[in-house]
Short mmCIF file of C-alpha atoms in Angstrom, two decimals:
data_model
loop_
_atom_site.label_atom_id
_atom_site.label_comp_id
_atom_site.label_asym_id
_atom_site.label_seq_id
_atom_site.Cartn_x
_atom_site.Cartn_y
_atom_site.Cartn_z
CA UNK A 1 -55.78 -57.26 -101.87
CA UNK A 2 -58.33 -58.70 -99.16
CA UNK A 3 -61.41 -59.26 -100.64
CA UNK A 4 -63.59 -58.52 -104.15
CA UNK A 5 -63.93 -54.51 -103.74
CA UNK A 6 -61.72 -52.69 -102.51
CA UNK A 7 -61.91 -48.89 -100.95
CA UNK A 8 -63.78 -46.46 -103.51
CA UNK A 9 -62.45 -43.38 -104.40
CA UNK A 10 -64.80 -40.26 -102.31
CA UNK A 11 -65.32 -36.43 -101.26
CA UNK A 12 -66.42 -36.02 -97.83
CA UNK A 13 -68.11 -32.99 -96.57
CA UNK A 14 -70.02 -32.17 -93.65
CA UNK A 15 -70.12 -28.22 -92.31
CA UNK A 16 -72.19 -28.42 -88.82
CA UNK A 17 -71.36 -26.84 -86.00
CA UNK A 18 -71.94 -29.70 -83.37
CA UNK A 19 -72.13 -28.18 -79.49
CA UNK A 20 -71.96 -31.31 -77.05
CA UNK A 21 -72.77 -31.96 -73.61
CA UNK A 22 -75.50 -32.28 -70.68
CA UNK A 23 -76.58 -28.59 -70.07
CA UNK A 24 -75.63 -26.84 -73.70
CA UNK A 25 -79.18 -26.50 -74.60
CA UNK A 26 -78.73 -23.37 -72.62
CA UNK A 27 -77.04 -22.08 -75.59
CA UNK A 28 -79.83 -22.46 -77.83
CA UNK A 29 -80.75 -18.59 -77.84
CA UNK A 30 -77.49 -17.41 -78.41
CA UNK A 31 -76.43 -19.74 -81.28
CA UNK A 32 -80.05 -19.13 -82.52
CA UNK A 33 -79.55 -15.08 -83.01
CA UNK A 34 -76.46 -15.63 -85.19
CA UNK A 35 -78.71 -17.38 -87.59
CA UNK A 36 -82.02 -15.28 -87.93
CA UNK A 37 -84.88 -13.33 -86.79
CA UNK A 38 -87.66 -15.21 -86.10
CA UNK A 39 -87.97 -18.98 -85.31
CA UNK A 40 -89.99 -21.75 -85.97
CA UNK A 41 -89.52 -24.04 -84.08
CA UNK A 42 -90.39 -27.90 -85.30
CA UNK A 43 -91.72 -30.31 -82.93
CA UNK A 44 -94.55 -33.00 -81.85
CA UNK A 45 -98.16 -32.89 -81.58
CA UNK A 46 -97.50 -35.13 -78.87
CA UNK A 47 -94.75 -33.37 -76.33
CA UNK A 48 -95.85 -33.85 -72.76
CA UNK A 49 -92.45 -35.80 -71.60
CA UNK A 50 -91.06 -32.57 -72.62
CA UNK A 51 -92.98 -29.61 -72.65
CA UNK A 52 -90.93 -28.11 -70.05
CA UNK A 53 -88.06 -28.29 -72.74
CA UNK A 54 -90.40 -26.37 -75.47
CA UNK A 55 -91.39 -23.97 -73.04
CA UNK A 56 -87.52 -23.14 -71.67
CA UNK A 57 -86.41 -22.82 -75.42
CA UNK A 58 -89.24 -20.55 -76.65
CA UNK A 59 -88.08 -18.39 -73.66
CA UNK A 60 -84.31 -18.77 -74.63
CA UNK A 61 -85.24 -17.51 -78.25
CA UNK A 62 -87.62 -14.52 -76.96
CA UNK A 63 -84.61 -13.35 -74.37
CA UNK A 64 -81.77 -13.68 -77.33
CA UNK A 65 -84.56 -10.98 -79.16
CA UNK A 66 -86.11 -13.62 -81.83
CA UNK A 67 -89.45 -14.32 -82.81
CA UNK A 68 -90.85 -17.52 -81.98
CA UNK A 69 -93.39 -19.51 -84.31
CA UNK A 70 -94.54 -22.93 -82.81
CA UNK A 71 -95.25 -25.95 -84.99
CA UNK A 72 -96.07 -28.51 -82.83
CA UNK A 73 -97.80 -30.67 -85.67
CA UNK A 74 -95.32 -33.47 -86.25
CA UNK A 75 -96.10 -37.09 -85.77
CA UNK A 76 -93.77 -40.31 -86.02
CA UNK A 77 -93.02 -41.05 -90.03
CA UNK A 78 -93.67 -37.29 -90.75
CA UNK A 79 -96.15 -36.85 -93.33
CA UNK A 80 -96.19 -34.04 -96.64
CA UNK A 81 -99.17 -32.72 -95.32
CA UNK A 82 -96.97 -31.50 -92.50
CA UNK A 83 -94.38 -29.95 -94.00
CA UNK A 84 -96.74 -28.48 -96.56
CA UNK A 85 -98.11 -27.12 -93.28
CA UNK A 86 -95.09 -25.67 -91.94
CA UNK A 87 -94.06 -24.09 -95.25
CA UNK A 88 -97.14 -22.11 -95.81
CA UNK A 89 -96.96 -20.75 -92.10
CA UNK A 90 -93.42 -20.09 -92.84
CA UNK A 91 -94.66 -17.75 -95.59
CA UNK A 92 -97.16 -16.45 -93.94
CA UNK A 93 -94.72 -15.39 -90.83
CA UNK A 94 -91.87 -14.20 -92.33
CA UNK A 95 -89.78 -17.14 -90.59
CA UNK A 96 -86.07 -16.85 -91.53
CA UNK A 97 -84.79 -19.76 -89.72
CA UNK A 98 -85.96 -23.23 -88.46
CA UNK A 99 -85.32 -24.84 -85.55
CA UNK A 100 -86.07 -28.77 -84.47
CA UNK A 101 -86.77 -29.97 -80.90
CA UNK A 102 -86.77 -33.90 -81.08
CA UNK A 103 -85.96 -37.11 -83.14
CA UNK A 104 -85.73 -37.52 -86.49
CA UNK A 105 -89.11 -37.18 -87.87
CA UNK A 106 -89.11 -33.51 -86.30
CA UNK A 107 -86.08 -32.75 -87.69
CA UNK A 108 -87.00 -34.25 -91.02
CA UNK A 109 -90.06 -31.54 -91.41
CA UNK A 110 -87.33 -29.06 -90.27
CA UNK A 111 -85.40 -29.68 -93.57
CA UNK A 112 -88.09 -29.81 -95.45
CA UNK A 113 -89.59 -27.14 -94.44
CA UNK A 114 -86.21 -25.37 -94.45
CA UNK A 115 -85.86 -25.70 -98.38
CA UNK A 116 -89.79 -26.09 -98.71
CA UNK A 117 -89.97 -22.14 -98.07
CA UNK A 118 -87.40 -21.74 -100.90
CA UNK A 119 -88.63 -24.49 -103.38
CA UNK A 120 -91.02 -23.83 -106.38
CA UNK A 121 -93.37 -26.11 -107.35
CA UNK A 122 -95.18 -29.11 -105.39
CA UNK A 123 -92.41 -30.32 -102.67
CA UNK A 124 -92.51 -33.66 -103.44
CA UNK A 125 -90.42 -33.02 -106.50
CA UNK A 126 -87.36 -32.76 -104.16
CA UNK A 127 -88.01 -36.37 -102.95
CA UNK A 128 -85.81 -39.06 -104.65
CA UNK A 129 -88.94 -41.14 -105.10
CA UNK A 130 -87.68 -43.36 -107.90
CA UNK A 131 -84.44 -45.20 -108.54
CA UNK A 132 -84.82 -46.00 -112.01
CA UNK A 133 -84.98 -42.74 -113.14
CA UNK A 134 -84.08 -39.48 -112.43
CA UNK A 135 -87.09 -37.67 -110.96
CA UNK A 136 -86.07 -35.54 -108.48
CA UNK A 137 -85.23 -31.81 -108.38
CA UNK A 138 -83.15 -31.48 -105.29
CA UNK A 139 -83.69 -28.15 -103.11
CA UNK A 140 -80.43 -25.85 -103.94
CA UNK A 141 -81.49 -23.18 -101.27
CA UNK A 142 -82.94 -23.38 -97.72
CA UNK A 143 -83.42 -21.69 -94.63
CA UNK A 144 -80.83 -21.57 -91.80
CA UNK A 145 -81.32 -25.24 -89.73
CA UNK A 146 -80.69 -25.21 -86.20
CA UNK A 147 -81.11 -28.65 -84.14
CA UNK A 148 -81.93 -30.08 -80.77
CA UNK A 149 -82.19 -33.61 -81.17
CA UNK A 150 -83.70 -35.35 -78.06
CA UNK A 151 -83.37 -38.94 -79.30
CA UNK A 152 -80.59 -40.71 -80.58
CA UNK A 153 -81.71 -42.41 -83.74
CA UNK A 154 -80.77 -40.63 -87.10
CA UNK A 155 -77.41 -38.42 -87.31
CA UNK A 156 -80.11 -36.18 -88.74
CA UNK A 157 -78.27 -33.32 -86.60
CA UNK A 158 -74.83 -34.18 -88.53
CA UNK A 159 -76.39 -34.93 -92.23
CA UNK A 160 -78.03 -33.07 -95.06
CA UNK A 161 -80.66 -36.11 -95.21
CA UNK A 162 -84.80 -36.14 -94.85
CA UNK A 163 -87.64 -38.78 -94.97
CA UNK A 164 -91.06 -37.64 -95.60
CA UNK A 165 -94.26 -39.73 -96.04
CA UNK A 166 -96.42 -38.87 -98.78
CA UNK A 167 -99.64 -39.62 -97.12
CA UNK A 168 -101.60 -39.44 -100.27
CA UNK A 169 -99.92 -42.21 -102.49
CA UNK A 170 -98.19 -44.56 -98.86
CA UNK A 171 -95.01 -43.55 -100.38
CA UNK A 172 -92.21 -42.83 -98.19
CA UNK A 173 -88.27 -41.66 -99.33
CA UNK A 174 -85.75 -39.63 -99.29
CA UNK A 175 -84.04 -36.42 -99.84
CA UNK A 176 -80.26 -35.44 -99.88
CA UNK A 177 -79.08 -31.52 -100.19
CA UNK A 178 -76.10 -29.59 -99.05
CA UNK A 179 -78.22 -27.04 -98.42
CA UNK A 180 -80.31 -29.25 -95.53
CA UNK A 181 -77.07 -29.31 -93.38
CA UNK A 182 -77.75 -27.90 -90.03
CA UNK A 183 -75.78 -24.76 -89.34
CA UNK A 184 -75.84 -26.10 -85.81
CA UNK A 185 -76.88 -28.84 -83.76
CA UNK A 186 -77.08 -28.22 -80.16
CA UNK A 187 -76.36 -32.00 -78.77
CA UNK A 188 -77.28 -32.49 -74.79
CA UNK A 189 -77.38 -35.88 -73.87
CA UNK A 190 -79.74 -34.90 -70.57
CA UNK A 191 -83.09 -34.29 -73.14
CA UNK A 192 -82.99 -37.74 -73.63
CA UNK A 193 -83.14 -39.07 -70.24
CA UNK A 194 -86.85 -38.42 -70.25
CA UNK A 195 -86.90 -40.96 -73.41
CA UNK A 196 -89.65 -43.78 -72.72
CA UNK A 197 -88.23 -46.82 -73.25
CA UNK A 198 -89.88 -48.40 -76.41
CA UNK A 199 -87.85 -44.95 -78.18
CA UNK A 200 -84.41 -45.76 -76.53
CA UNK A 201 -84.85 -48.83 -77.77
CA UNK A 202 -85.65 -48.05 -81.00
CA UNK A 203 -83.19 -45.69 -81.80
CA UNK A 204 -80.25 -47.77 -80.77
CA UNK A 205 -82.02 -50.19 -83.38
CA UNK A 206 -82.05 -47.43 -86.07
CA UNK A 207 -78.33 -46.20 -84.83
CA UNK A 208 -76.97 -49.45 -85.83
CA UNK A 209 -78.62 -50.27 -89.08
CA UNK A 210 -76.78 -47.35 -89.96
CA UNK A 211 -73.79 -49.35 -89.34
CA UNK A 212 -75.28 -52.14 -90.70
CA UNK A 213 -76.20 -50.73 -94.35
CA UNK A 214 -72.37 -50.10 -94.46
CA UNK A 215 -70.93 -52.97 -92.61
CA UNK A 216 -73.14 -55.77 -94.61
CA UNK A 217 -73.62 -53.65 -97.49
CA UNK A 218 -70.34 -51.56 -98.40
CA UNK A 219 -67.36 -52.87 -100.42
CA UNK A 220 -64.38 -54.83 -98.97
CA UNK A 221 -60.89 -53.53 -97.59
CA UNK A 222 -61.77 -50.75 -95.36
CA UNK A 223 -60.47 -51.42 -92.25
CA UNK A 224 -60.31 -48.35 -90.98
CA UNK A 225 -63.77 -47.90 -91.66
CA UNK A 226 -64.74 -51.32 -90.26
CA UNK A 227 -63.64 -50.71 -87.09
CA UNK A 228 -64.98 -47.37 -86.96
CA UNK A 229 -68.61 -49.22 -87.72
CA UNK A 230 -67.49 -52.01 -85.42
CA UNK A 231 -67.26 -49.18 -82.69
CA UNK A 232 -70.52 -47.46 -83.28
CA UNK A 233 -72.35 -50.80 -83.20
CA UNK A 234 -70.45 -52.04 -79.93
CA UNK A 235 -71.10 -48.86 -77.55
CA UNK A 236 -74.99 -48.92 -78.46
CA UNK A 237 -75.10 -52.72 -77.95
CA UNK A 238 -73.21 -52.17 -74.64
CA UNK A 239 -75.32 -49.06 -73.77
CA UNK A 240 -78.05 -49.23 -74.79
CA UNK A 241 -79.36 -51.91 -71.60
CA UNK A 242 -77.80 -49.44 -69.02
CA UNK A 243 -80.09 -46.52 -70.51
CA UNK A 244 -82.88 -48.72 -69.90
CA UNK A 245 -81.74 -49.82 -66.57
CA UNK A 246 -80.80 -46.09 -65.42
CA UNK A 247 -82.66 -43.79 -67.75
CA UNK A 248 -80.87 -40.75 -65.70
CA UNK A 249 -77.83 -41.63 -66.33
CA UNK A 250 -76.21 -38.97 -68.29
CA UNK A 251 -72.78 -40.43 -69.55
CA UNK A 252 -74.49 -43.47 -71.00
CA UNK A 253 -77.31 -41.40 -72.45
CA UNK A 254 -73.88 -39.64 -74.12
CA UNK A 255 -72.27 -42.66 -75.43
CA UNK A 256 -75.79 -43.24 -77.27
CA UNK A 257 -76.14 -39.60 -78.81
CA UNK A 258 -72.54 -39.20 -80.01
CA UNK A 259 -72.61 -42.88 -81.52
CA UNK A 260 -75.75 -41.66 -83.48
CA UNK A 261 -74.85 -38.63 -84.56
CA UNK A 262 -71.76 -40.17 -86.11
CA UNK A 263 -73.26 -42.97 -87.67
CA UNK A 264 -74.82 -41.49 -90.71
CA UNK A 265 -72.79 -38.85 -90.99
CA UNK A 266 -70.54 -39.52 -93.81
CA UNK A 267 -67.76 -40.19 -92.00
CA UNK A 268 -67.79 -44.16 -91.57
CA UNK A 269 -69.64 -44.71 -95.11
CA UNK A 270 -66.25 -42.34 -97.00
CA UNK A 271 -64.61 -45.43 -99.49
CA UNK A 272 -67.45 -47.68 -98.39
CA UNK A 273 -70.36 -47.32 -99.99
CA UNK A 274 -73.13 -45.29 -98.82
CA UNK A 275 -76.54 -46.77 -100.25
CA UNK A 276 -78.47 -48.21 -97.99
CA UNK A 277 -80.85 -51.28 -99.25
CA UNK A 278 -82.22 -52.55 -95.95
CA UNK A 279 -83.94 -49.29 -95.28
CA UNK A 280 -86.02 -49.70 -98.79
CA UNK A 281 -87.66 -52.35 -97.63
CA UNK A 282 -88.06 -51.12 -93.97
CA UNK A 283 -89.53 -47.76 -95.51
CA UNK A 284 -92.74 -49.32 -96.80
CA UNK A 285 -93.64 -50.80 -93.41
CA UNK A 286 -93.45 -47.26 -92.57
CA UNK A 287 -95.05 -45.88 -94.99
CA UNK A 288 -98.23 -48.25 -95.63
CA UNK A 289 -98.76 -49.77 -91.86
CA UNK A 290 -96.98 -46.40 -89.81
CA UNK A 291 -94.36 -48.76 -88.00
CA UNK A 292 -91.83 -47.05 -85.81
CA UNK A 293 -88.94 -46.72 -88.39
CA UNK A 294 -86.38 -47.89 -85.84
CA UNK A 295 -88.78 -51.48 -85.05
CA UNK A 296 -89.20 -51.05 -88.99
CA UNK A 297 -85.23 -51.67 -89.21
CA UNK A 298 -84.84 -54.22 -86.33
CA UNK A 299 -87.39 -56.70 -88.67
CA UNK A 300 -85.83 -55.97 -91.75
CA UNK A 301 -82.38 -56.30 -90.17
CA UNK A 302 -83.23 -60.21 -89.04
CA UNK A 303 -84.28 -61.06 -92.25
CA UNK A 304 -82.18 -59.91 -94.62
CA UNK A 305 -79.36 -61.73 -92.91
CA UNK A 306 -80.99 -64.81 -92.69
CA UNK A 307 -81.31 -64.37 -96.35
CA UNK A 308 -78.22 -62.96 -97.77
CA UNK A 309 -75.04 -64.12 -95.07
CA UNK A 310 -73.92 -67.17 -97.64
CA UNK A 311 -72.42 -64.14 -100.19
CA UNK A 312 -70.69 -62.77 -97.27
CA UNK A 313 -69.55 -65.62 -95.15
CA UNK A 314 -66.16 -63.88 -94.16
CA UNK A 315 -68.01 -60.40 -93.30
CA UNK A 316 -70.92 -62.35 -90.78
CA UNK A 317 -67.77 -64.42 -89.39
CA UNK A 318 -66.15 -60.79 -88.38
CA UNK A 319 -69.35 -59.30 -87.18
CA UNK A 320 -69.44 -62.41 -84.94
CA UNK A 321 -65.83 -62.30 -83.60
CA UNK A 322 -65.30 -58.66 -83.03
CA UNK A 323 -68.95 -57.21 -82.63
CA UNK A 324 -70.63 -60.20 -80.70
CA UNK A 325 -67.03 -61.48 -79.18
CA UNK A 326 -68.38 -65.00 -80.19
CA UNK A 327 -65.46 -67.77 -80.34
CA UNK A 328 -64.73 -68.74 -83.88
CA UNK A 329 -61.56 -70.38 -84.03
CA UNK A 330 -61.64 -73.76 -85.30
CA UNK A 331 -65.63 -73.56 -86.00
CA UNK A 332 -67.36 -73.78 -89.41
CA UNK A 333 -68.23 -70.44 -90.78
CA UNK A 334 -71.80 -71.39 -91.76
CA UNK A 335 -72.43 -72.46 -88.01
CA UNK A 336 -70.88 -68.98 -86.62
CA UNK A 337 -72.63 -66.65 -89.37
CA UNK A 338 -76.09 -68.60 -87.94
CA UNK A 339 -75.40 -68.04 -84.46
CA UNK A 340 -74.47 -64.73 -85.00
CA UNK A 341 -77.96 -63.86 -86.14
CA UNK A 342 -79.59 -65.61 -83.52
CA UNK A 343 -77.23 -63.49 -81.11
CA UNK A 344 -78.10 -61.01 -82.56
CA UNK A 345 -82.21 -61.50 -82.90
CA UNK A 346 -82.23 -61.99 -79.18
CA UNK A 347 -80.23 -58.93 -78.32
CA UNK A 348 -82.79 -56.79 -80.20
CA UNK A 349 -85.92 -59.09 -78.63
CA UNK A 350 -84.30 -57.90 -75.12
CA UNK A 351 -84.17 -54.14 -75.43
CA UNK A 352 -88.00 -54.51 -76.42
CA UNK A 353 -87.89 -53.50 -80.45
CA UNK A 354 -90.02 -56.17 -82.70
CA UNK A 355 -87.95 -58.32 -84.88
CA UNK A 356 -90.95 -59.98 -86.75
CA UNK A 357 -93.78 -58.78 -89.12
CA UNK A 358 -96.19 -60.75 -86.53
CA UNK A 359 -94.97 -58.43 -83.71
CA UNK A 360 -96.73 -55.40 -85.57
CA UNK A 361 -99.54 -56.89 -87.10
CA UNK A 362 -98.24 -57.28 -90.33
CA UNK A 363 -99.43 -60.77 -92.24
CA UNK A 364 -98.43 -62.67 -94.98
CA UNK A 365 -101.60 -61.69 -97.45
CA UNK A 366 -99.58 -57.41 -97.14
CA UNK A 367 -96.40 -58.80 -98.52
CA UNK A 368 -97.29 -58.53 -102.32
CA UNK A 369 -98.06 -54.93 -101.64
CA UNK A 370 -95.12 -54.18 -99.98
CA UNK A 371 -93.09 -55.90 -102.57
CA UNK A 372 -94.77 -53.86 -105.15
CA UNK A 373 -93.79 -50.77 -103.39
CA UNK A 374 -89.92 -51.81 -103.46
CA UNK A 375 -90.05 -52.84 -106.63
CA UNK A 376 -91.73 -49.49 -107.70
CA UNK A 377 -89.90 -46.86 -105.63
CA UNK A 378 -86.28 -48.50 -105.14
CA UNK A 379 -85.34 -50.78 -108.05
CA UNK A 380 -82.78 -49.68 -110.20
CA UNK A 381 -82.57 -49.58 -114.30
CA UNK A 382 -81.14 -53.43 -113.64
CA UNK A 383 -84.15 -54.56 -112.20
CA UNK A 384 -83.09 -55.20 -109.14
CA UNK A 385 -82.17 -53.06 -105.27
CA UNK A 386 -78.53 -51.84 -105.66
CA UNK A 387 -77.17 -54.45 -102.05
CA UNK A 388 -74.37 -56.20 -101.74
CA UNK A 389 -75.40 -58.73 -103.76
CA UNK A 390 -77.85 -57.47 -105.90
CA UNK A 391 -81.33 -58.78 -105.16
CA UNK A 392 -84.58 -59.17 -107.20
CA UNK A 393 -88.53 -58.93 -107.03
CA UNK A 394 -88.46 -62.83 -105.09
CA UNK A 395 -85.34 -62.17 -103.64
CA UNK A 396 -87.01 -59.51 -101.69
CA UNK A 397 -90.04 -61.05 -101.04
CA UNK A 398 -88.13 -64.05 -99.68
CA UNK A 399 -86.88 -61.46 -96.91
CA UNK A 400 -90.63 -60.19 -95.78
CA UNK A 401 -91.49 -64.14 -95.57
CA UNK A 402 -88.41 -64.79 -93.32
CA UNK A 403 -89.31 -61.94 -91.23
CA UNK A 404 -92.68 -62.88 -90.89
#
């Protein structure tokens, strides 16, 4: 058998409804009337490249006979505060389903809120805060979730996952349910034409660390799986420049949202391994300097395979040949796997996401902090962040400095 690992034994299961295409936001009010009453509806604080949007789906959900709650209160790297927000006006309304209009962080305070309304006690509890222990109470109930993503970034519209910053401690994690799968996600390419392009950018970054966590990350022999990450990866990288070029143009804006939406979905991490290390470490730049969390991937991204491509020679050699078409016959691995980064750092540099601490005003004296935070929230009962290999306290500190 090829390799150390090979495939892992899993159960795959993912329920949503997806409706694709330009125009099928038009369907919003009808889809939304199977599902409840009365509405809230999750989305920015800032929305003026699409208030039109807001306004057309408030009337969609008032024509299909629902009752519409705004919560225009999210910001990028969605805080508790928010959702603790949206919960008590929940109450308060009688809301009996929630919908989200926008990227991931609005659709993260969408789930939270979803179960939040259902939870008791304090709503962090459902966060998966701590890897060393078991902490967490996971929500077992929530209301019905129906999305409209309008950036492609997350899968959040295809998973049962949330990130929520707890503003009051600079923590930021995770939840995972079954009950935080959408019932449906209404996916129309056109809402993301009016993207600017610092957000394109960033959420092809954040669609392919998704790949990324799995491809660098995940166990050996899974070639099915590798090619299905080798696909994901390739149609952003090739699409990704045309959106910029031609934000209008609706069948590349498509390739994008379908490639994230399937990304972190479960289907490309079944028998590979779905932990995902790199976004530990990107999660505290987040959480304690409130960097975009697709820039926040692009740094951590660099680094980490400056850092860790000797234990996986073979793997960078791959990414190089099929991902990067780089020639690699007769050339010494070591040589390729360095180039490949370098390929790679520039192709990010281009489509405008930072790839350095610097970029975002991030210095050398934060790194102990950050490190701490790591350490603190993601180390396991070994002592180290579960990544293919294993890496300790220095280990990860040695990333930050390379990505300074």
């Amino acid at each position: 058998m090829k390799g150390e690992r090979g495939m892992e034994n899993f159960e795959l299961y993912n329920p949503v409804k997806i409706i694709f295409g330009p125009g099928e936001v038009a369907r919003t009010g009808e889809e939304a009337a199977k599902l409840g009453k009365k509405a809230m509806v999750v989305s920015y604080r800032e929305h003026d490249f699409f208030s039109d949007l807001l306004k057309s789906i408030e009337s969609m959900l008032t024509s299909a006979g629902l009752g519409v709650v705004p919560f225009y209160e999210v910001t990028a790297n969605p805080l508790m505060s928010q959702v603790d927000a949206a919960v008590s006006q929940c109450k308060a309304e009688g809301v009996d389903m929630v919908i989200a209009v926008g990227g991931g962080s609005a659709m993260d305070v969408a789930k939270i809120t979803a179960a939040g309304v259902e939870y008791q006690g304090d709503l962090w509890n459902m966060i998966v805060n701590r890897h060393d222990q078991e902490v967490a109470a996971p929500p077992e109930k929530a209301l019905p979730l129906l999305m409209v993503p309008t950036l492609p970034a997350t899968s959040s519209e295809m998973n049962c996952g949330a990130v929520v910053t707890n503003e009051r401690i600079m923590e930021k994690s995770y939840v995972f349910a079954e009950c935080l799968y959408p019932k449906v996600s209404i996916v129309d390419p056109s809402l993301t034409c009016s993207l600017p392009p610092y957000q394109t950018a960033c959420g092809a970054a954040d669609t392919i660390s998704h790949a990324m966590e799995t491809y660098l990350n995940g166990v050996d022999d899974t070639p099915l799986q590798d090619r299905f990450l080798e696909g994901v990866i390739t149609t952003i990288m090739e699409n990704v420049g045309w959106a910029l070029e031609d934000p209008n143009n609706v069948k590349v804006r498509a390739h994008l949202q379908w490639a994230s939406a399937v990304a972190w979905n479960g289907w490309l991490q079944a028998g590979s391994g779905g932990w995902a290390p790199m976004h530990q470490l990107g999660h505290v730049l987040s959480a304690r300097h409130n960097v975009t969390h697709g820039a926040s991937l692009a740094i951590v991204m660099v680094a980490w395979m400056k850092h860790l491509y000797e234990h996986r020679l073979e793997r960078y050699v791959q990414f190089a040949d099929r991902i990067l078409a780089m020639e690699v016959d007769g050339k010494e691995s070591d040589a390729v796997a360095q180039a490949a980064i370098d390929q790679f750092d520039s192709f990010l540099k281009d489509i405008g996401v930072p790839t350095r601490l610097s970029d975002v005003q991030i210095r050398e004296d934060d790194i102990d902090a950050m490190v701490d935070d790591v350490v603190r929230i993601s180390f396991g009962t070994d002592g180290k962040l579960n990544s293919r290999p294993p890496i300790d306290r220095e280990q990860v500190k040695k990333i930050y400095n390379l990505a300074l």
